[in-house]
XYZ file of C-alpha atoms in Angstrom:
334
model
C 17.633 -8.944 -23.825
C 13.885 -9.842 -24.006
C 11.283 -7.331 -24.665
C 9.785 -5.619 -21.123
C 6.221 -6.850 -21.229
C 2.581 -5.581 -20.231
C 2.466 -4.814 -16.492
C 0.263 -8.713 -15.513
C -2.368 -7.305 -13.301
C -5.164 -7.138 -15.000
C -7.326 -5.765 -12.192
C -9.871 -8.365 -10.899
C -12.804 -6.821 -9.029
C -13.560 -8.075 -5.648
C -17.080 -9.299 -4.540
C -18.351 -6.352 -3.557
C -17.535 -4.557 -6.310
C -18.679 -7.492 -8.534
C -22.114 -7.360 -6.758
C -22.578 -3.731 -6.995
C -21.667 -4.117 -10.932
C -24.264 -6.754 -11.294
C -27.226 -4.756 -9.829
C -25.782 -1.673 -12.209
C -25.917 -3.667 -15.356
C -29.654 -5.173 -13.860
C -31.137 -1.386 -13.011
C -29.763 -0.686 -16.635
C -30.809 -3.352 -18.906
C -34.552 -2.845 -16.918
C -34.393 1.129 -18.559
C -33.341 0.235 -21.759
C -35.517 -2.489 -22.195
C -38.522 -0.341 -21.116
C -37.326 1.909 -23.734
C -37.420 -0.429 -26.187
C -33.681 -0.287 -27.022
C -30.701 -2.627 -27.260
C -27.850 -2.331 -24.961
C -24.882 -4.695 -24.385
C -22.579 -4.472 -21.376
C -19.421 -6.952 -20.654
C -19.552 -7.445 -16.773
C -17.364 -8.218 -15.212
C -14.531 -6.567 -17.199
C -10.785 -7.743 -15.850
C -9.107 -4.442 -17.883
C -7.222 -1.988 -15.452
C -7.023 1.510 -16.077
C -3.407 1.695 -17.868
C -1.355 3.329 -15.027
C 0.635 6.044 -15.710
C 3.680 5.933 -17.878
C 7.145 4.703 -15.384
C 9.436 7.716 -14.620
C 12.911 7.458 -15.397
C 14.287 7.429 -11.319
C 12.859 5.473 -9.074
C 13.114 6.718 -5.032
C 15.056 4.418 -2.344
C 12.654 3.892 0.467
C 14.440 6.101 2.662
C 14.323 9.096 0.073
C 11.094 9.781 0.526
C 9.476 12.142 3.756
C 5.495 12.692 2.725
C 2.653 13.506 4.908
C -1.040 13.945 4.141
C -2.792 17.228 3.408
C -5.790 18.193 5.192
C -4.644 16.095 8.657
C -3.993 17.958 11.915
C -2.502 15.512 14.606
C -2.089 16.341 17.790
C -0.047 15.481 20.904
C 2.731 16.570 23.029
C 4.780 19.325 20.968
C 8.416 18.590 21.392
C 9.021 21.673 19.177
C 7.141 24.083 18.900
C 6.044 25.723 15.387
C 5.512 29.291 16.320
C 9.633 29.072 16.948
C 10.750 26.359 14.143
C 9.933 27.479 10.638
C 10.756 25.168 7.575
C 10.588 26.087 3.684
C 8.649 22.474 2.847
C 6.334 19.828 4.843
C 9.493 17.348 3.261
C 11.942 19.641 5.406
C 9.322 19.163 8.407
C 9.187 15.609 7.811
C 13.094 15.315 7.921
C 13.543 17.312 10.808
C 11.300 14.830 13.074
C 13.145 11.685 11.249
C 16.618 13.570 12.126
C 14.940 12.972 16.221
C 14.328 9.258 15.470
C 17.763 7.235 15.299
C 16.642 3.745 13.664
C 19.732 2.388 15.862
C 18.958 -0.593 18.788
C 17.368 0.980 21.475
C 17.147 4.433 19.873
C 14.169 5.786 21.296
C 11.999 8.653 18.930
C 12.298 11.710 20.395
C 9.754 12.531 17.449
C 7.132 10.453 15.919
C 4.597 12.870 14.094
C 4.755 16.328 12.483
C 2.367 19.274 11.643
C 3.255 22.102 9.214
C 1.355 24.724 7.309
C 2.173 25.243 3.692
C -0.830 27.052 2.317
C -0.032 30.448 1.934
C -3.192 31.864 1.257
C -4.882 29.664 4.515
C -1.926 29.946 7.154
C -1.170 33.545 6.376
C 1.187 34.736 9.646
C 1.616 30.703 10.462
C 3.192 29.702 7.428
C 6.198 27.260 7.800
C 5.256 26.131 11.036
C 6.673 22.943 11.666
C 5.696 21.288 14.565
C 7.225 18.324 15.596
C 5.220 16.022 18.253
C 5.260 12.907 20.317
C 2.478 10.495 20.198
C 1.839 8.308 23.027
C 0.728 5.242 20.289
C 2.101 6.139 16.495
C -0.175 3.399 15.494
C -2.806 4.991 16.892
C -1.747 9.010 16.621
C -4.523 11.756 18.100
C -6.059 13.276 15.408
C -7.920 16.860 15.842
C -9.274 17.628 12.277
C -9.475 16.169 9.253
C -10.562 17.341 5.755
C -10.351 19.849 2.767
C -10.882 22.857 5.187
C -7.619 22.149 7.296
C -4.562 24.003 6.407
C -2.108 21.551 7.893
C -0.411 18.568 6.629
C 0.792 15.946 8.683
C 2.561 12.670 8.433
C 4.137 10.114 11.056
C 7.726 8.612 11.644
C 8.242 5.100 12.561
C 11.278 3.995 15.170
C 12.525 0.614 15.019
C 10.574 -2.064 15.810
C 7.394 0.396 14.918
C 4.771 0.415 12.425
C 4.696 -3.328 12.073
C 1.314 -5.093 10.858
C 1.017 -8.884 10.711
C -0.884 -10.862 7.906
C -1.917 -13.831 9.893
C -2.885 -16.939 7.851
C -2.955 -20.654 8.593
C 0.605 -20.950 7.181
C 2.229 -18.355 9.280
C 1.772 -14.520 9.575
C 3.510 -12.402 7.380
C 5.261 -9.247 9.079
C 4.856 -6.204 6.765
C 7.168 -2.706 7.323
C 5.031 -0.215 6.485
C 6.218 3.155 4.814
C 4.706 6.306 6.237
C 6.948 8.499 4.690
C 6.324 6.888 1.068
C 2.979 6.167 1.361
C 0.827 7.914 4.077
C -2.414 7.670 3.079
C -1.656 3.604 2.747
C -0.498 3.964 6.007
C -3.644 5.534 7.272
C -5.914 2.884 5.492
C -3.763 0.065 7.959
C -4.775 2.283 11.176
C -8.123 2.623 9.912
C -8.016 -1.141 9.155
C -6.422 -2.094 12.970
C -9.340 0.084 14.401
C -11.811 -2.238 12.827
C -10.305 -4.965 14.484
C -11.894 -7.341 11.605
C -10.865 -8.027 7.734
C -13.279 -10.177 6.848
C -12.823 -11.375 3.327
C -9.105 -10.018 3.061
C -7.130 -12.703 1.388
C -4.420 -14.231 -1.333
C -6.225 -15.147 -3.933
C -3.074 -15.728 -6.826
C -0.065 -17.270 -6.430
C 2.844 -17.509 -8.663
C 6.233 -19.159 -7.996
C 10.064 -17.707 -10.067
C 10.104 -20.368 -12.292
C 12.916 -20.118 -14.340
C 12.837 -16.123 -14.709
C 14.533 -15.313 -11.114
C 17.134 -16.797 -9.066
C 16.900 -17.378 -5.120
C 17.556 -13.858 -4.416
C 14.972 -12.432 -7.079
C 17.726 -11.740 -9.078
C 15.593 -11.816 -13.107
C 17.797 -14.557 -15.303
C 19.870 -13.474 -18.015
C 17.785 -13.627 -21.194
C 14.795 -15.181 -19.604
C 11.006 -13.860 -20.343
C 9.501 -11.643 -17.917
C 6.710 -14.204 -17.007
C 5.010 -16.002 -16.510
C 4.833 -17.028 -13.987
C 5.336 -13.390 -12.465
C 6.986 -14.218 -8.899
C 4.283 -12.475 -7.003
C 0.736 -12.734 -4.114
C -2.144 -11.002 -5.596
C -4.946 -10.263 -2.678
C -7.352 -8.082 -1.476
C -7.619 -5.937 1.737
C -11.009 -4.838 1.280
C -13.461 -5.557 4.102
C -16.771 -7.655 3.530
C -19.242 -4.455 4.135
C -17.089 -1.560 4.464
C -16.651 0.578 1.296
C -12.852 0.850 0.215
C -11.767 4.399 -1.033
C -9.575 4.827 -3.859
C -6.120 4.980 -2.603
C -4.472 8.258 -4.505
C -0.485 7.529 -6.188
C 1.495 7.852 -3.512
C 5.608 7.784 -3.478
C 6.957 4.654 -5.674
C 10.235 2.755 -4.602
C 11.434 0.098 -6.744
C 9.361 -3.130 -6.656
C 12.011 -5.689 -5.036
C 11.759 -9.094 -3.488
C 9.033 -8.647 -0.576
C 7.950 -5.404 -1.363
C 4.165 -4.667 -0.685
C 2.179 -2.638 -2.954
C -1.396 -1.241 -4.371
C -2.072 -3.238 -7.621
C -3.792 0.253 -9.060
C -5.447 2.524 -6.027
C -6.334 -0.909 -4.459
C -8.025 -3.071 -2.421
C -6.247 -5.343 -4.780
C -2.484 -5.680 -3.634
C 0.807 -7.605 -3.858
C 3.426 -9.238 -2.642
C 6.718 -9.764 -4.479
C 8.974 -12.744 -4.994
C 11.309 -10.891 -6.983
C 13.060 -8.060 -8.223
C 11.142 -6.502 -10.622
C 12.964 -3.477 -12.111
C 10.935 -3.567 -15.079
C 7.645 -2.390 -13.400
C 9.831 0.673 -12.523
C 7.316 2.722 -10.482
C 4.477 1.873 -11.759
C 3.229 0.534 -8.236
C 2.499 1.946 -5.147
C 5.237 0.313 -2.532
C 3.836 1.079 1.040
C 5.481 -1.765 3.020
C 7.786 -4.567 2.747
C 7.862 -7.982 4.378
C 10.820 -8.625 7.209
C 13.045 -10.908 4.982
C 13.050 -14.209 7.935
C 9.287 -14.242 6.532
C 9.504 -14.627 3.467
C 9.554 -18.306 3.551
C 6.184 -18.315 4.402
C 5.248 -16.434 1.280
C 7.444 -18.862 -1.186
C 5.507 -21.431 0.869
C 1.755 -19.635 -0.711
C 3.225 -19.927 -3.891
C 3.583 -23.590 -4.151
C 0.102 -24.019 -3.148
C -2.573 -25.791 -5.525
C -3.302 -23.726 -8.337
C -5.162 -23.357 -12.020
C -4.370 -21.670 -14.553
C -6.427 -18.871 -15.745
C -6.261 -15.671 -18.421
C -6.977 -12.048 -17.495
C -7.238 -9.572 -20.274
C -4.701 -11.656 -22.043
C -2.426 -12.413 -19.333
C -2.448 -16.184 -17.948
C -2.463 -16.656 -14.311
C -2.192 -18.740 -11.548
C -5.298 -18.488 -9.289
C -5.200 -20.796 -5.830
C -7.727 -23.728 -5.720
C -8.520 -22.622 -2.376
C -7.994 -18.614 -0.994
C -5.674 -18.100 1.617
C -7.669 -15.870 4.090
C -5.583 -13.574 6.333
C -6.332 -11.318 9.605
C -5.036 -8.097 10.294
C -2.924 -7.227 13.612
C -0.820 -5.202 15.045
C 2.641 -6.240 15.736
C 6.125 -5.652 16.561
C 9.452 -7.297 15.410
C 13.183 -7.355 17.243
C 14.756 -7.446 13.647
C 12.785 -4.678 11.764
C 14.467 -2.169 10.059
């Protein structure tokens, strides 16, 4: 069995970032050389911060039932809180997914909740769970928003629902997103649909399965980890609007088509394979609809040089693959 190696994303900065590192190092050689001392700074440096060490279980997509704290949505209660109190916003969560059947034509009887879990804030309201019907889950009513709000919210996707398309010139990619893993991913892909622009999102690595996995992503017996690493590598950070870190959010298992933060993003990926050995060291916040994932093994035979991050050679594309944003729906979704 060959050694698990290095987790290959070195983390490569995008332009913004690269720009705003430039005029740091230029304000900061102009100080020290007015000060008459010697400074030396590497720019741009490809080295991630080492992610936290893998847990030993790794949550199924449907195990997990998160929300974000500090959100109040609002909309149509379909129960109310002041007469349905739950021990957990996870219990809350479950309790609106138990009103969504992800059968054909199962309509969502619930598609948002709203609990109160602070103790010391909701004092005679704690446990409320209140379970609510949105007229647009991709675009859910939000009343307040911030440290000072006691409630924590989180949205449930029906079939069909919560479907965002990568459009590029080979095809557009249809990603599942995960609310209930990943919420605050979730949120940056509303956020991102109201901008109705993502200029400068786009695939800049490519890397095919070579010999280390089969058709199915299945890793070959005995064979290397990489490379190549059977994986996209983008960005989704907008030319001119400042990205926010992206907190750790719930980690499933990185499997063939999985979408996920490489670190707390912009930088992302798309896998080609199984990849048990990353364990959860990756943020998985959407997968692509399998009949799509031609198009992907398709961006991975593209021209491409090779290149070395922080010790870790790559495949880079001669020529990005740029990629809008939209909304979308899918008859096969799960």
């Amino acid at each position: 069995m060959p050694a698990l190696p290095t987790l290959p994303f070195p983390r490569r900065l995008s332009d913004a970032r690269r720009r705003g590192r430039l005029l740091l190092f230029l304000i900061v050689l102009v100080a020290v050389s007015a000060a008459g001392a010697l400074a030396y700074l590497s720019f741009p440096s490809a080295a991630p911060t080492p992610p936290p060490a893998a847990s030993s279980t790794v949550r199924a997509d449907t195990d997990c039932c998160r929300g974000i704290q500090g959100l109040e949505l609002w909309g149509p209660a379909v129960k109310w809180g002041s007469n349905h109190r739950l021990p957990s916003a996870a219990a809350c969560c479950a309790s609106c997914k138990a009103m969504c059947p992800h059968v054909e034509d199962g309509a969502c009887r619930c598609n948002s909740w709203v609990f109160c879990g602070d103790e010391r804030r909701c004092k005679d309201r704690l446990g409320e769970c209140w379970l609510k019907k949105q007229k647009d889950v991709m675009a859910p009513a939000v009343i307040a928003r911030g440290e000072d709000v006691m409630w924590t919210s989180g949205l449930i996707f029906g079939k069909g629902e919560g479907i965002v398309g990568l459009e590029t010139n080979l095809g557009t990619l249809h990603i599942q997103l995960l609310p209930g893993c990943a919420p605050r991913s979730v949120d940056y892909f509303i956020e991102l649909l109201g901008l109705h622009s993502c200029a400068g999102c786009r695939f800049y690595r490519a890397e095919g399965r070579g010999n280390v996995w089969d058709a199915e992503g299945n890793h070959e017996k005995n064979a290397a980890f990489g490379p190549p690493y059977a994986l996209l590598q983008g960005t989704l950070e907008v030319d001119g609007v400042p990205f926010k870190d992206i907190a750790r959010e719930a980690c499933p298992a990185v499997k063939r088509g999985s979408v996920a933060w490489v670190g707390s993003g912009p930088e992302f990926l798309i896998s080609l394979a199984k990849h048990e050995e990353w364990k959860d060291s990756y943020t998985v916040f959407g997968h692509v609809l399998p009949e799509n994932m031609a198009i992907a093994e398709e961006m991975a035979l593209l021209p491409a040089s090779t290149d070395v991050w922080s010790n870790v050679t790559v495949k880079v594309l001669r020529d990005p693959v740029y990629f809008k944003v939209k909304r979308s729906s899918h008859a096969s979704s799960v």
